[in-house]
Amino acid sequence: MLPRSAFPLLLLNMFLANLSMGLVIPIVPELLEMFSASGQAAGYLVSCFGLTQFLFSPFAGNLSDRYGRKPMIITGLILFAISNLLAAFAGDLTLLFVSRLIGGIGSAALVPAIIAYVADITEDAQRSKAMSWLGASMTSGFIIGPGVGGLLAEWGITMPFFASASVGLLAMICSMWMLPEPLSPEIRRLRQSVQDKKDNIFRQIGLSVKSRYFIMLLIVFAMTFGLTHFEAIFPLFVVQGYGFTTQQIAILLTVCSLIGTLNQVLLTDRITRRFGEKRVIVAMLLLSAFTLASLLFSGNYYYVMIITMLFFSFNNILRPTINTLLSKEAGEDQGFVAGMNNAYTSLGTIFGPLLAGILYEIHIDLPYLFGAFVLLASSLVSVRKLNKKSSSASTNALTGSINQ
């Protein structure tokens, strides 16, 4: 029997992995000014993290199956700390990019191993609840990261990186001491002796395009694209467009992220039980699009705070809802679908910030207009495709009843 301390520690590790993604966001304007870089660099700093996460996740997942979950978790936390220390001592933009790339590799090692660990130690009846908590820690880390980074930056622009590296090292020490390996030596030896030939990530994505759940994976991409599109240039947008200070940005993002997470916990289950996952997904995409575009209407601080809080809330409700629907549709393909969910999330993390930075250089309003368009288009496609799925399922059920 594994100790009770294992699961909370896994939640903390997952939180830290996703916290690192957004930590740099509120201090981007100061970093760019320090290194005399353009607005495009802001998008690249966020997207390069997602790039290495995307490329290394399948490889790291395979290693965790063969050599154990704990070694990969420890490796991920070490890379996490190295990444933040490099960023803290970066004297130019190149080293800062290197640190973000290493952070992406660390996340690739950490996240699949933690998910697999939770699956190893939970019974079928408990797994859904455990994965829900894990999803909440992922979302909370990603959303809260910018707020934490902004608050710590009040003590110096490098403080977020030093603090994150310290917490990462502490988590690594606790993991080495408190986390047992869930896979027995016999299972690991057996898996190491078996030479499984697995499709590479690009072939798997090609297969997912032809699958019955492709539309839902596309929604995962659009959802992540919209969120990272928003966060990547948000500090630049409000500094240049509205004159906000770093402290104001930090307070705004912290308050909005906490309220958004609270709304996720309190509202998601209630509204999905009342309206069903498909209706909630369509509604959240539509509302996310509306709030993203609404940021352009006013520069009042409290107006921006309310709009940002709503945007975070809609995204926080959307993520667990689409994950639940994906799990229901996956059937016996749970492993493949979980991997593709992670892959499409990583792709959104790559292309959302990348395009946001490019569009920002053309016009300050373009990133949010385009992000709203992507979310709106996804909502319209969801209405048609998801309803079509429901109609097909109802028809098949009715046909089956008549045949009986």
PDB file of C-alpha atoms in Angstrom, residues 69-348:
ATOM      1  CA  ARG A  69       7.776   6.590 -12.886  1.00  0.00           C
ATOM      2  CA  LYS A  70       9.952   7.902 -10.077  1.00  0.00           C
ATOM      3  CA  PRO A  71      13.190   8.333 -12.108  1.00  0.00           C
ATOM      4  CA  MET A  72      11.334  10.399 -14.720  1.00  0.00           C
ATOM      5  CA  ILE A  73       9.632  12.539 -12.060  1.00  0.00           C
ATOM      6  CA  ILE A  74      13.008  13.232 -10.424  1.00  0.00           C
ATOM      7  CA  THR A  75      14.593  13.983 -13.817  1.00  0.00           C
ATOM      8  CA  GLY A  76      11.769  16.368 -14.699  1.00  0.00           C
ATOM      9  CA  LEU A  77      12.135  18.275 -11.409  1.00  0.00           C
ATOM     10  CA  ILE A  78      15.922  18.549 -11.861  1.00  0.00           C
ATOM     11  CA  LEU A  79      15.461  19.960 -15.384  1.00  0.00           C
ATOM     12  CA  PHE A  80      12.747  22.246 -14.024  1.00  0.00           C
ATOM     13  CA  ALA A  81      15.226  23.706 -11.472  1.00  0.00           C
ATOM     14  CA  ILE A  82      18.061  23.980 -14.037  1.00  0.00           C
ATOM     15  CA  SER A  83      15.741  25.797 -16.434  1.00  0.00           C
ATOM     16  CA  ASN A  84      14.791  28.415 -13.854  1.00  0.00           C
ATOM     17  CA  LEU A  85      18.363  28.922 -12.642  1.00  0.00           C
ATOM     18  CA  LEU A  86      19.537  29.469 -16.225  1.00  0.00           C
ATOM     19  CA  ALA A  87      16.775  32.038 -16.731  1.00  0.00           C
ATOM     20  CA  ALA A  88      17.752  33.830 -13.507  1.00  0.00           C
ATOM     21  CA  PHE A  89      21.372  34.187 -14.661  1.00  0.00           C
ATOM     22  CA  ALA A  90      20.601  34.815 -18.347  1.00  0.00           C
ATOM     23  CA  GLY A  91      22.640  37.730 -19.693  1.00  0.00           C
ATOM     24  CA  ASP A  92      21.042  37.650 -23.114  1.00  0.00           C
ATOM     25  CA  LEU A  93      17.904  36.464 -24.889  1.00  0.00           C
ATOM     26  CA  THR A  94      19.585  33.326 -26.277  1.00  0.00           C
ATOM     27  CA  LEU A  95      20.215  31.851 -22.825  1.00  0.00           C
ATOM     28  CA  LEU A  96      16.658  32.722 -21.816  1.00  0.00           C
ATOM     29  CA  PHE A  97      15.367  30.725 -24.811  1.00  0.00           C
ATOM     30  CA  VAL A  98      17.649  27.811 -23.880  1.00  0.00           C
ATOM     31  CA  SER A  99      16.218  27.840 -20.362  1.00  0.00           C
ATOM     32  CA  ARG A 100      12.663  27.703 -21.714  1.00  0.00           C
ATOM     33  CA  LEU A 101      13.538  24.808 -24.043  1.00  0.00           C
ATOM     34  CA  ILE A 102      15.022  22.866 -21.105  1.00  0.00           C
ATOM     35  CA  GLY A 103      11.893  23.668 -19.083  1.00  0.00           C
ATOM     36  CA  GLY A 104       9.775  22.098 -21.833  1.00  0.00           C
ATOM     37  CA  ILE A 105      11.865  18.910 -21.702  1.00  0.00           C
ATOM     38  CA  GLY A 106      11.466  18.849 -17.922  1.00  0.00           C
ATOM     39  CA  SER A 107       7.712  19.155 -18.278  1.00  0.00           C
ATOM     40  CA  ALA A 108       7.727  16.358 -20.886  1.00  0.00           C
ATOM     41  CA  ALA A 109       9.509  14.084 -18.400  1.00  0.00           C
ATOM     42  CA  LEU A 110       7.342  15.060 -15.454  1.00  0.00           C
ATOM     43  CA  VAL A 111       3.744  15.258 -16.713  1.00  0.00           C
ATOM     44  CA  PRO A 112       3.310  11.828 -18.432  1.00  0.00           C
ATOM     45  CA  ALA A 113       5.097  10.098 -15.531  1.00  0.00           C
ATOM     46  CA  ILE A 114       2.793  11.717 -12.951  1.00  0.00           C
ATOM     47  CA  ILE A 115      -0.342  10.810 -14.944  1.00  0.00           C
ATOM     48  CA  ALA A 116       0.883   7.222 -15.305  1.00  0.00           C
ATOM     49  CA  TYR A 117       1.772   7.104 -11.578  1.00  0.00           C
ATOM     50  CA  VAL A 118      -1.765   8.165 -10.594  1.00  0.00           C
ATOM     51  CA  ALA A 119      -3.224   5.522 -12.933  1.00  0.00           C
ATOM     52  CA  ASP A 120      -0.947   2.900 -11.335  1.00  0.00           C
ATOM     53  CA  ILE A 121      -1.999   3.618  -7.742  1.00  0.00           C
ATOM     54  CA  THR A 122      -5.755   4.157  -8.152  1.00  0.00           C
ATOM     55  CA  GLU A 123      -8.598   1.676  -8.554  1.00  0.00           C
ATOM     56  CA  ASP A 124     -10.991   2.094 -11.490  1.00  0.00           C
ATOM     57  CA  ALA A 125     -13.688   3.564  -9.234  1.00  0.00           C
ATOM     58  CA  GLN A 126     -11.288   6.197  -7.850  1.00  0.00           C
ATOM     59  CA  ARG A 127      -9.437   7.029 -11.036  1.00  0.00           C
ATOM     60  CA  SER A 128     -11.915   9.538 -12.433  1.00  0.00           C
ATOM     61  CA  LYS A 129     -11.836  11.607  -9.244  1.00  0.00           C
ATOM     62  CA  ALA A 130      -8.038  11.366  -9.017  1.00  0.00           C
ATOM     63  CA  MET A 131      -7.607  12.493 -12.618  1.00  0.00           C
ATOM     64  CA  SER A 132     -10.023  15.350 -11.948  1.00  0.00           C
ATOM     65  CA  TRP A 133      -7.816  16.562  -9.105  1.00  0.00           C
ATOM     66  CA  LEU A 134      -4.763  16.150 -11.326  1.00  0.00           C
ATOM     67  CA  GLY A 135      -6.452  18.188 -14.071  1.00  0.00           C
ATOM     68  CA  ALA A 136      -7.284  20.912 -11.559  1.00  0.00           C
ATOM     69  CA  SER A 137      -3.643  21.097 -10.457  1.00  0.00           C
ATOM     70  CA  MET A 138      -2.546  21.369 -14.103  1.00  0.00           C
ATOM     71  CA  THR A 139      -5.012  24.141 -14.902  1.00  0.00           C
ATOM     72  CA  SER A 140      -4.328  25.991 -11.647  1.00  0.00           C
ATOM     73  CA  GLY A 141      -0.581  25.947 -12.241  1.00  0.00           C
ATOM     74  CA  PHE A 142      -0.902  27.264 -15.764  1.00  0.00           C
ATOM     75  CA  ILE A 143      -3.395  29.987 -14.835  1.00  0.00           C
ATOM     76  CA  ILE A 144      -1.782  31.062 -11.540  1.00  0.00           C
ATOM     77  CA  GLY A 145       1.767  31.118 -12.964  1.00  0.00           C
ATOM     78  CA  PRO A 146       1.572  34.653 -14.407  1.00  0.00           C
ATOM     79  CA  GLY A 147       0.122  36.068 -11.183  1.00  0.00           C
ATOM     80  CA  VAL A 148       2.822  34.477  -9.026  1.00  0.00           C
ATOM     81  CA  GLY A 149       5.532  35.629 -11.427  1.00  0.00           C
ATOM     82  CA  GLY A 150       4.285  39.202 -11.322  1.00  0.00           C
ATOM     83  CA  LEU A 151       4.079  39.332  -7.516  1.00  0.00           C
ATOM     84  CA  LEU A 152       7.568  37.873  -7.052  1.00  0.00           C
ATOM     85  CA  ALA A 153       8.958  40.329  -9.621  1.00  0.00           C
ATOM     86  CA  GLU A 154       8.322  43.114  -7.103  1.00  0.00           C
ATOM     87  CA  TRP A 155      11.511  41.904  -5.344  1.00  0.00           C
ATOM     88  CA  GLY A 156      13.488  41.830  -8.595  1.00  0.00           C
ATOM     89  CA  ILE A 157      12.995  40.628 -12.137  1.00  0.00           C
ATOM     90  CA  THR A 158      14.927  37.390 -11.492  1.00  0.00           C
ATOM     91  CA  MET A 159      13.117  36.539  -8.241  1.00  0.00           C
ATOM     92  CA  PRO A 160      10.355  34.445  -9.939  1.00  0.00           C
ATOM     93  CA  PHE A 161      13.038  32.190 -11.414  1.00  0.00           C
ATOM     94  CA  PHE A 162      15.004  31.791  -8.165  1.00  0.00           C
ATOM     95  CA  ALA A 163      11.821  31.063  -6.202  1.00  0.00           C
ATOM     96  CA  SER A 164      10.613  28.542  -8.775  1.00  0.00           C
ATOM     97  CA  ALA A 165      14.002  26.781  -8.864  1.00  0.00           C
ATOM     98  CA  SER A 166      14.045  26.579  -5.044  1.00  0.00           C
ATOM     99  CA  VAL A 167      10.561  25.087  -4.865  1.00  0.00           C
ATOM    100  CA  GLY A 168      11.453  22.663  -7.668  1.00  0.00           C
ATOM    101  CA  LEU A 169      14.559  21.463  -5.787  1.00  0.00           C
ATOM    102  CA  LEU A 170      12.517  21.076  -2.588  1.00  0.00           C
ATOM    103  CA  ALA A 171       9.907  19.039  -4.498  1.00  0.00           C
ATOM    104  CA  MET A 172      12.696  16.882  -5.949  1.00  0.00           C
ATOM    105  CA  ILE A 173      14.108  16.151  -2.478  1.00  0.00           C
ATOM    106  CA  CYS A 174      10.643  15.329  -1.127  1.00  0.00           C
ATOM    107  CA  SER A 175       9.959  13.093  -4.145  1.00  0.00           C
ATOM    108  CA  MET A 176      13.233  11.189  -3.695  1.00  0.00           C
ATOM    109  CA  TRP A 177      12.406  10.625  -0.023  1.00  0.00           C
ATOM    110  CA  MET A 178       8.637  10.157   0.005  1.00  0.00           C
ATOM    111  CA  LEU A 179       7.665   8.711  -3.398  1.00  0.00           C
ATOM    112  CA  PRO A 180       7.949   4.933  -3.770  1.00  0.00           C
ATOM    113  CA  GLU A 181       8.247   3.430  -7.246  1.00  0.00           C
ATOM    114  CA  PRO A 182       4.792   2.046  -8.216  1.00  0.00           C
ATOM    115  CA  LEU A 183       6.159  -0.382 -10.812  1.00  0.00           C
ATOM    116  CA  SER A 184       7.732  -3.553  -9.453  1.00  0.00           C
ATOM    117  CA  PRO A 185      11.304  -4.487 -10.563  1.00  0.00           C
ATOM    118  CA  GLU A 186       9.862  -7.516 -12.391  1.00  0.00           C
ATOM    119  CA  ILE A 187       7.525  -5.390 -14.506  1.00  0.00           C
ATOM    120  CA  ARG A 188      10.329  -2.960 -15.354  1.00  0.00           C
ATOM    121  CA  ARG A 189      12.711  -5.748 -16.366  1.00  0.00           C
ATOM    122  CA  LEU A 190       9.999  -7.332 -18.520  1.00  0.00           C
ATOM    123  CA  ARG A 191       9.231  -4.043 -20.279  1.00  0.00           C
ATOM    124  CA  GLN A 192      12.911  -3.320 -20.860  1.00  0.00           C
ATOM    125  CA  SER A 193      13.326  -6.723 -22.528  1.00  0.00           C
ATOM    126  CA  VAL A 194      10.362  -6.190 -24.878  1.00  0.00           C
ATOM    127  CA  GLN A 195      11.153  -4.166 -27.986  1.00  0.00           C
ATOM    128  CA  ASP A 196       7.883  -2.405 -28.750  1.00  0.00           C
ATOM    129  CA  LYS A 197       7.845  -0.433 -31.969  1.00  0.00           C
ATOM    130  CA  LYS A 198       5.557   2.539 -31.432  1.00  0.00           C
ATOM    131  CA  ASP A 199       4.396   5.064 -33.976  1.00  0.00           C
ATOM    132  CA  ASN A 200       6.106   8.432 -33.748  1.00  0.00           C
ATOM    133  CA  ILE A 201       4.102  11.429 -32.587  1.00  0.00           C
ATOM    134  CA  PHE A 202       3.499  12.772 -36.091  1.00  0.00           C
ATOM    135  CA  ARG A 203       2.052   9.461 -37.302  1.00  0.00           C
ATOM    136  CA  GLN A 204      -0.133   9.304 -34.196  1.00  0.00           C
ATOM    137  CA  ILE A 205      -1.485  12.777 -34.963  1.00  0.00           C
ATOM    138  CA  GLY A 206      -2.183  11.635 -38.521  1.00  0.00           C
ATOM    139  CA  LEU A 207      -4.164   8.691 -37.141  1.00  0.00           C
ATOM    140  CA  SER A 208      -6.068  10.977 -34.768  1.00  0.00           C
ATOM    141  CA  VAL A 209      -7.297  13.102 -37.695  1.00  0.00           C
ATOM    142  CA  LYS A 210      -9.221  10.061 -38.993  1.00  0.00           C
ATOM    143  CA  SER A 211     -10.588   9.113 -35.582  1.00  0.00           C
ATOM    144  CA  ARG A 212     -14.124   9.657 -34.289  1.00  0.00           C
ATOM    145  CA  TYR A 213     -12.887  12.003 -31.580  1.00  0.00           C
ATOM    146  CA  PHE A 214     -10.858  14.321 -33.853  1.00  0.00           C
ATOM    147  CA  ILE A 215     -13.327  17.210 -33.446  1.00  0.00           C
ATOM    148  CA  MET A 216     -12.838  17.070 -29.663  1.00  0.00           C
ATOM    149  CA  LEU A 217      -9.057  17.053 -30.025  1.00  0.00           C
ATOM    150  CA  LEU A 218      -9.428  20.066 -32.307  1.00  0.00           C
ATOM    151  CA  ILE A 219     -11.385  21.797 -29.550  1.00  0.00           C
ATOM    152  CA  VAL A 220      -8.524  20.991 -27.122  1.00  0.00           C
ATOM    153  CA  PHE A 221      -6.140  22.699 -29.560  1.00  0.00           C
ATOM    154  CA  ALA A 222      -8.435  25.732 -29.999  1.00  0.00           C
ATOM    155  CA  MET A 223      -8.961  26.059 -26.248  1.00  0.00           C
ATOM    156  CA  THR A 224      -5.210  25.977 -25.507  1.00  0.00           C
ATOM    157  CA  PHE A 225      -4.489  28.217 -28.507  1.00  0.00           C
ATOM    158  CA  GLY A 226      -6.944  30.825 -27.194  1.00  0.00           C
ATOM    159  CA  LEU A 227      -5.591  30.746 -23.634  1.00  0.00           C
ATOM    160  CA  THR A 228      -1.893  30.925 -24.552  1.00  0.00           C
ATOM    161  CA  HIS A 229      -2.697  33.475 -27.295  1.00  0.00           C
ATOM    162  CA  PHE A 230      -4.257  35.604 -24.543  1.00  0.00           C
ATOM    163  CA  GLU A 231      -1.506  35.174 -21.943  1.00  0.00           C
ATOM    164  CA  ALA A 232       1.552  35.518 -24.199  1.00  0.00           C
ATOM    165  CA  ILE A 233       1.026  39.171 -25.090  1.00  0.00           C
ATOM    166  CA  PHE A 234      -1.339  40.259 -22.294  1.00  0.00           C
ATOM    167  CA  PRO A 235       1.368  42.163 -20.318  1.00  0.00           C
ATOM    168  CA  LEU A 236       2.605  43.902 -23.486  1.00  0.00           C
ATOM    169  CA  PHE A 237      -0.963  44.729 -24.522  1.00  0.00           C
ATOM    170  CA  VAL A 238      -2.008  46.326 -21.224  1.00  0.00           C
ATOM    171  CA  VAL A 239       1.318  48.137 -20.745  1.00  0.00           C
ATOM    172  CA  GLN A 240       1.374  49.634 -24.235  1.00  0.00           C
ATOM    173  CA  GLY A 241      -2.377  50.098 -24.685  1.00  0.00           C
ATOM    174  CA  TYR A 242      -3.489  51.021 -21.167  1.00  0.00           C
ATOM    175  CA  GLY A 243      -0.348  51.923 -19.210  1.00  0.00           C
ATOM    176  CA  PHE A 244      -0.668  49.220 -16.520  1.00  0.00           C
ATOM    177  CA  THR A 245       2.288  48.650 -14.154  1.00  0.00           C
ATOM    178  CA  THR A 246       3.905  45.277 -13.412  1.00  0.00           C
ATOM    179  CA  GLN A 247       2.316  45.319  -9.952  1.00  0.00           C
ATOM    180  CA  GLN A 248      -1.144  46.006 -11.398  1.00  0.00           C
ATOM    181  CA  ILE A 249      -0.699  43.151 -13.898  1.00  0.00           C
ATOM    182  CA  ALA A 250       0.400  40.775 -11.113  1.00  0.00           C
ATOM    183  CA  ILE A 251      -2.569  41.630  -8.891  1.00  0.00           C
ATOM    184  CA  LEU A 252      -5.004  41.380 -11.803  1.00  0.00           C
ATOM    185  CA  LEU A 253      -3.744  37.999 -12.968  1.00  0.00           C
ATOM    186  CA  THR A 254      -3.551  36.578  -9.436  1.00  0.00           C
ATOM    187  CA  VAL A 255      -7.094  37.645  -8.520  1.00  0.00           C
ATOM    188  CA  CYS A 256      -8.540  36.497 -11.844  1.00  0.00           C
ATOM    189  CA  SER A 257      -6.752  33.142 -11.781  1.00  0.00           C
ATOM    190  CA  LEU A 258      -7.907  32.365  -8.255  1.00  0.00           C
ATOM    191  CA  ILE A 259     -11.532  33.311  -9.023  1.00  0.00           C
ATOM    192  CA  GLY A 260     -11.375  31.334 -12.263  1.00  0.00           C
ATOM    193  CA  THR A 261     -10.116  28.243 -10.419  1.00  0.00           C
ATOM    194  CA  LEU A 262     -12.792  28.661  -7.728  1.00  0.00           C
ATOM    195  CA  ASN A 263     -15.501  28.913 -10.406  1.00  0.00           C
ATOM    196  CA  GLN A 264     -14.138  25.738 -12.001  1.00  0.00           C
ATOM    197  CA  VAL A 265     -14.451  23.812  -8.731  1.00  0.00           C
ATOM    198  CA  LEU A 266     -17.905  25.174  -7.843  1.00  0.00           C
ATOM    199  CA  LEU A 267     -19.615  25.339 -11.234  1.00  0.00           C
ATOM    200  CA  THR A 268     -18.237  22.708 -13.633  1.00  0.00           C
ATOM    201  CA  ASP A 269     -19.968  19.659 -12.194  1.00  0.00           C
ATOM    202  CA  ARG A 270     -23.245  21.493 -11.629  1.00  0.00           C
ATOM    203  CA  ILE A 271     -23.639  22.935 -15.112  1.00  0.00           C
ATOM    204  CA  THR A 272     -22.456  19.792 -16.927  1.00  0.00           C
ATOM    205  CA  ARG A 273     -24.992  17.683 -15.016  1.00  0.00           C
ATOM    206  CA  ARG A 274     -27.738  20.141 -15.900  1.00  0.00           C
ATOM    207  CA  PHE A 275     -26.910  20.906 -19.542  1.00  0.00           C
ATOM    208  CA  GLY A 276     -24.580  18.070 -20.621  1.00  0.00           C
ATOM    209  CA  GLU A 277     -20.936  18.268 -21.752  1.00  0.00           C
ATOM    210  CA  LYS A 278     -21.646  19.113 -25.386  1.00  0.00           C
ATOM    211  CA  ARG A 279     -23.807  22.162 -24.682  1.00  0.00           C
ATOM    212  CA  VAL A 280     -21.354  23.416 -22.069  1.00  0.00           C
ATOM    213  CA  ILE A 281     -18.415  23.065 -24.496  1.00  0.00           C
ATOM    214  CA  VAL A 282     -20.184  25.066 -27.203  1.00  0.00           C
ATOM    215  CA  ALA A 283     -21.268  27.754 -24.716  1.00  0.00           C
ATOM    216  CA  MET A 284     -17.820  28.115 -23.115  1.00  0.00           C
ATOM    217  CA  LEU A 285     -16.114  28.456 -26.505  1.00  0.00           C
ATOM    218  CA  LEU A 286     -18.614  31.130 -27.549  1.00  0.00           C
ATOM    219  CA  LEU A 287     -18.296  33.046 -24.268  1.00  0.00           C
ATOM    220  CA  SER A 288     -14.490  32.797 -24.373  1.00  0.00           C
ATOM    221  CA  ALA A 289     -14.515  34.338 -27.856  1.00  0.00           C
ATOM    222  CA  PHE A 290     -16.780  37.163 -26.700  1.00  0.00           C
ATOM    223  CA  THR A 291     -14.666  38.010 -23.629  1.00  0.00           C
ATOM    224  CA  LEU A 292     -11.413  37.919 -25.621  1.00  0.00           C
ATOM    225  CA  ALA A 293     -12.763  40.487 -28.084  1.00  0.00           C
ATOM    226  CA  SER A 294     -14.252  42.541 -25.214  1.00  0.00           C
ATOM    227  CA  LEU A 295     -10.764  43.352 -23.916  1.00  0.00           C
ATOM    228  CA  LEU A 296     -10.444  45.862 -26.771  1.00  0.00           C
ATOM    229  CA  PHE A 297     -13.430  47.970 -25.669  1.00  0.00           C
ATOM    230  CA  SER A 298     -12.017  49.711 -22.582  1.00  0.00           C
ATOM    231  CA  GLY A 299      -8.751  50.386 -20.733  1.00  0.00           C
ATOM    232  CA  ASN A 300     -10.345  50.780 -17.316  1.00  0.00           C
ATOM    233  CA  TYR A 301      -8.433  48.611 -14.821  1.00  0.00           C
ATOM    234  CA  TYR A 302     -11.486  47.056 -13.160  1.00  0.00           C
ATOM    235  CA  TYR A 303     -13.187  46.466 -16.514  1.00  0.00           C
ATOM    236  CA  VAL A 304     -10.115  44.553 -17.731  1.00  0.00           C
ATOM    237  CA  MET A 305     -10.055  42.606 -14.450  1.00  0.00           C
ATOM    238  CA  ILE A 306     -13.695  41.531 -14.805  1.00  0.00           C
ATOM    239  CA  ILE A 307     -13.258  40.517 -18.450  1.00  0.00           C
ATOM    240  CA  THR A 308     -10.061  38.590 -17.666  1.00  0.00           C
ATOM    241  CA  MET A 309     -11.758  36.846 -14.716  1.00  0.00           C
ATOM    242  CA  LEU A 310     -14.612  35.757 -16.993  1.00  0.00           C
ATOM    243  CA  PHE A 311     -12.202  34.533 -19.680  1.00  0.00           C
ATOM    244  CA  PHE A 312     -10.244  32.435 -17.165  1.00  0.00           C
ATOM    245  CA  SER A 313     -13.484  31.059 -15.676  1.00  0.00           C
ATOM    246  CA  PHE A 314     -14.860  29.984 -19.048  1.00  0.00           C
ATOM    247  CA  ASN A 315     -11.549  28.300 -19.951  1.00  0.00           C
ATOM    248  CA  ASN A 316     -11.316  26.571 -16.570  1.00  0.00           C
ATOM    249  CA  ILE A 317     -14.805  25.116 -16.990  1.00  0.00           C
ATOM    250  CA  LEU A 318     -14.109  24.127 -20.601  1.00  0.00           C
ATOM    251  CA  ARG A 319     -10.964  22.054 -19.974  1.00  0.00           C
ATOM    252  CA  PRO A 320     -12.333  19.412 -17.552  1.00  0.00           C
ATOM    253  CA  THR A 321     -15.567  19.240 -19.549  1.00  0.00           C
ATOM    254  CA  ILE A 322     -13.825  18.394 -22.824  1.00  0.00           C
ATOM    255  CA  ASN A 323     -11.534  15.946 -20.966  1.00  0.00           C
ATOM    256  CA  THR A 324     -14.578  14.160 -19.539  1.00  0.00           C
ATOM    257  CA  LEU A 325     -16.242  13.918 -22.956  1.00  0.00           C
ATOM    258  CA  LEU A 326     -13.011  12.678 -24.530  1.00  0.00           C
ATOM    259  CA  SER A 327     -12.712   9.980 -21.875  1.00  0.00           C
ATOM    260  CA  LYS A 328     -16.292   8.847 -22.537  1.00  0.00           C
ATOM    261  CA  GLU A 329     -15.743   8.704 -26.299  1.00  0.00           C
ATOM    262  CA  ALA A 330     -12.358   6.979 -26.092  1.00  0.00           C
ATOM    263  CA  GLY A 331     -13.655   3.566 -25.075  1.00  0.00           C
ATOM    264  CA  GLU A 332     -10.704   1.163 -25.140  1.00  0.00           C
ATOM    265  CA  ASP A 333      -8.391   3.830 -26.630  1.00  0.00           C
ATOM    266  CA  GLN A 334      -7.849   5.670 -23.326  1.00  0.00           C
ATOM    267  CA  GLY A 335      -4.042   5.640 -23.575  1.00  0.00           C
ATOM    268  CA  PHE A 336      -3.967   6.850 -27.167  1.00  0.00           C
ATOM    269  CA  VAL A 337      -6.553   9.570 -26.513  1.00  0.00           C
ATOM    270  CA  ALA A 338      -4.738  10.776 -23.379  1.00  0.00           C
ATOM    271  CA  GLY A 339      -1.519  11.032 -25.386  1.00  0.00           C
ATOM    272  CA  MET A 340      -3.247  12.912 -28.179  1.00  0.00           C
ATOM    273  CA  ASN A 341      -4.905  15.220 -25.666  1.00  0.00           C
ATOM    274  CA  ASN A 342      -1.434  16.133 -24.404  1.00  0.00           C
ATOM    275  CA  ALA A 343      -0.095  16.487 -27.966  1.00  0.00           C
ATOM    276  CA  TYR A 344      -2.880  18.829 -29.109  1.00  0.00           C
ATOM    277  CA  THR A 345      -2.466  20.848 -25.903  1.00  0.00           C
ATOM    278  CA  SER A 346       1.246  21.205 -26.668  1.00  0.00           C
ATOM    279  CA  LEU A 347       0.480  22.258 -30.258  1.00  0.00           C
ATOM    280  CA  GLY A 348      -1.843  24.967 -28.931  1.00  0.00           C
TER     281      GLY A 348
END
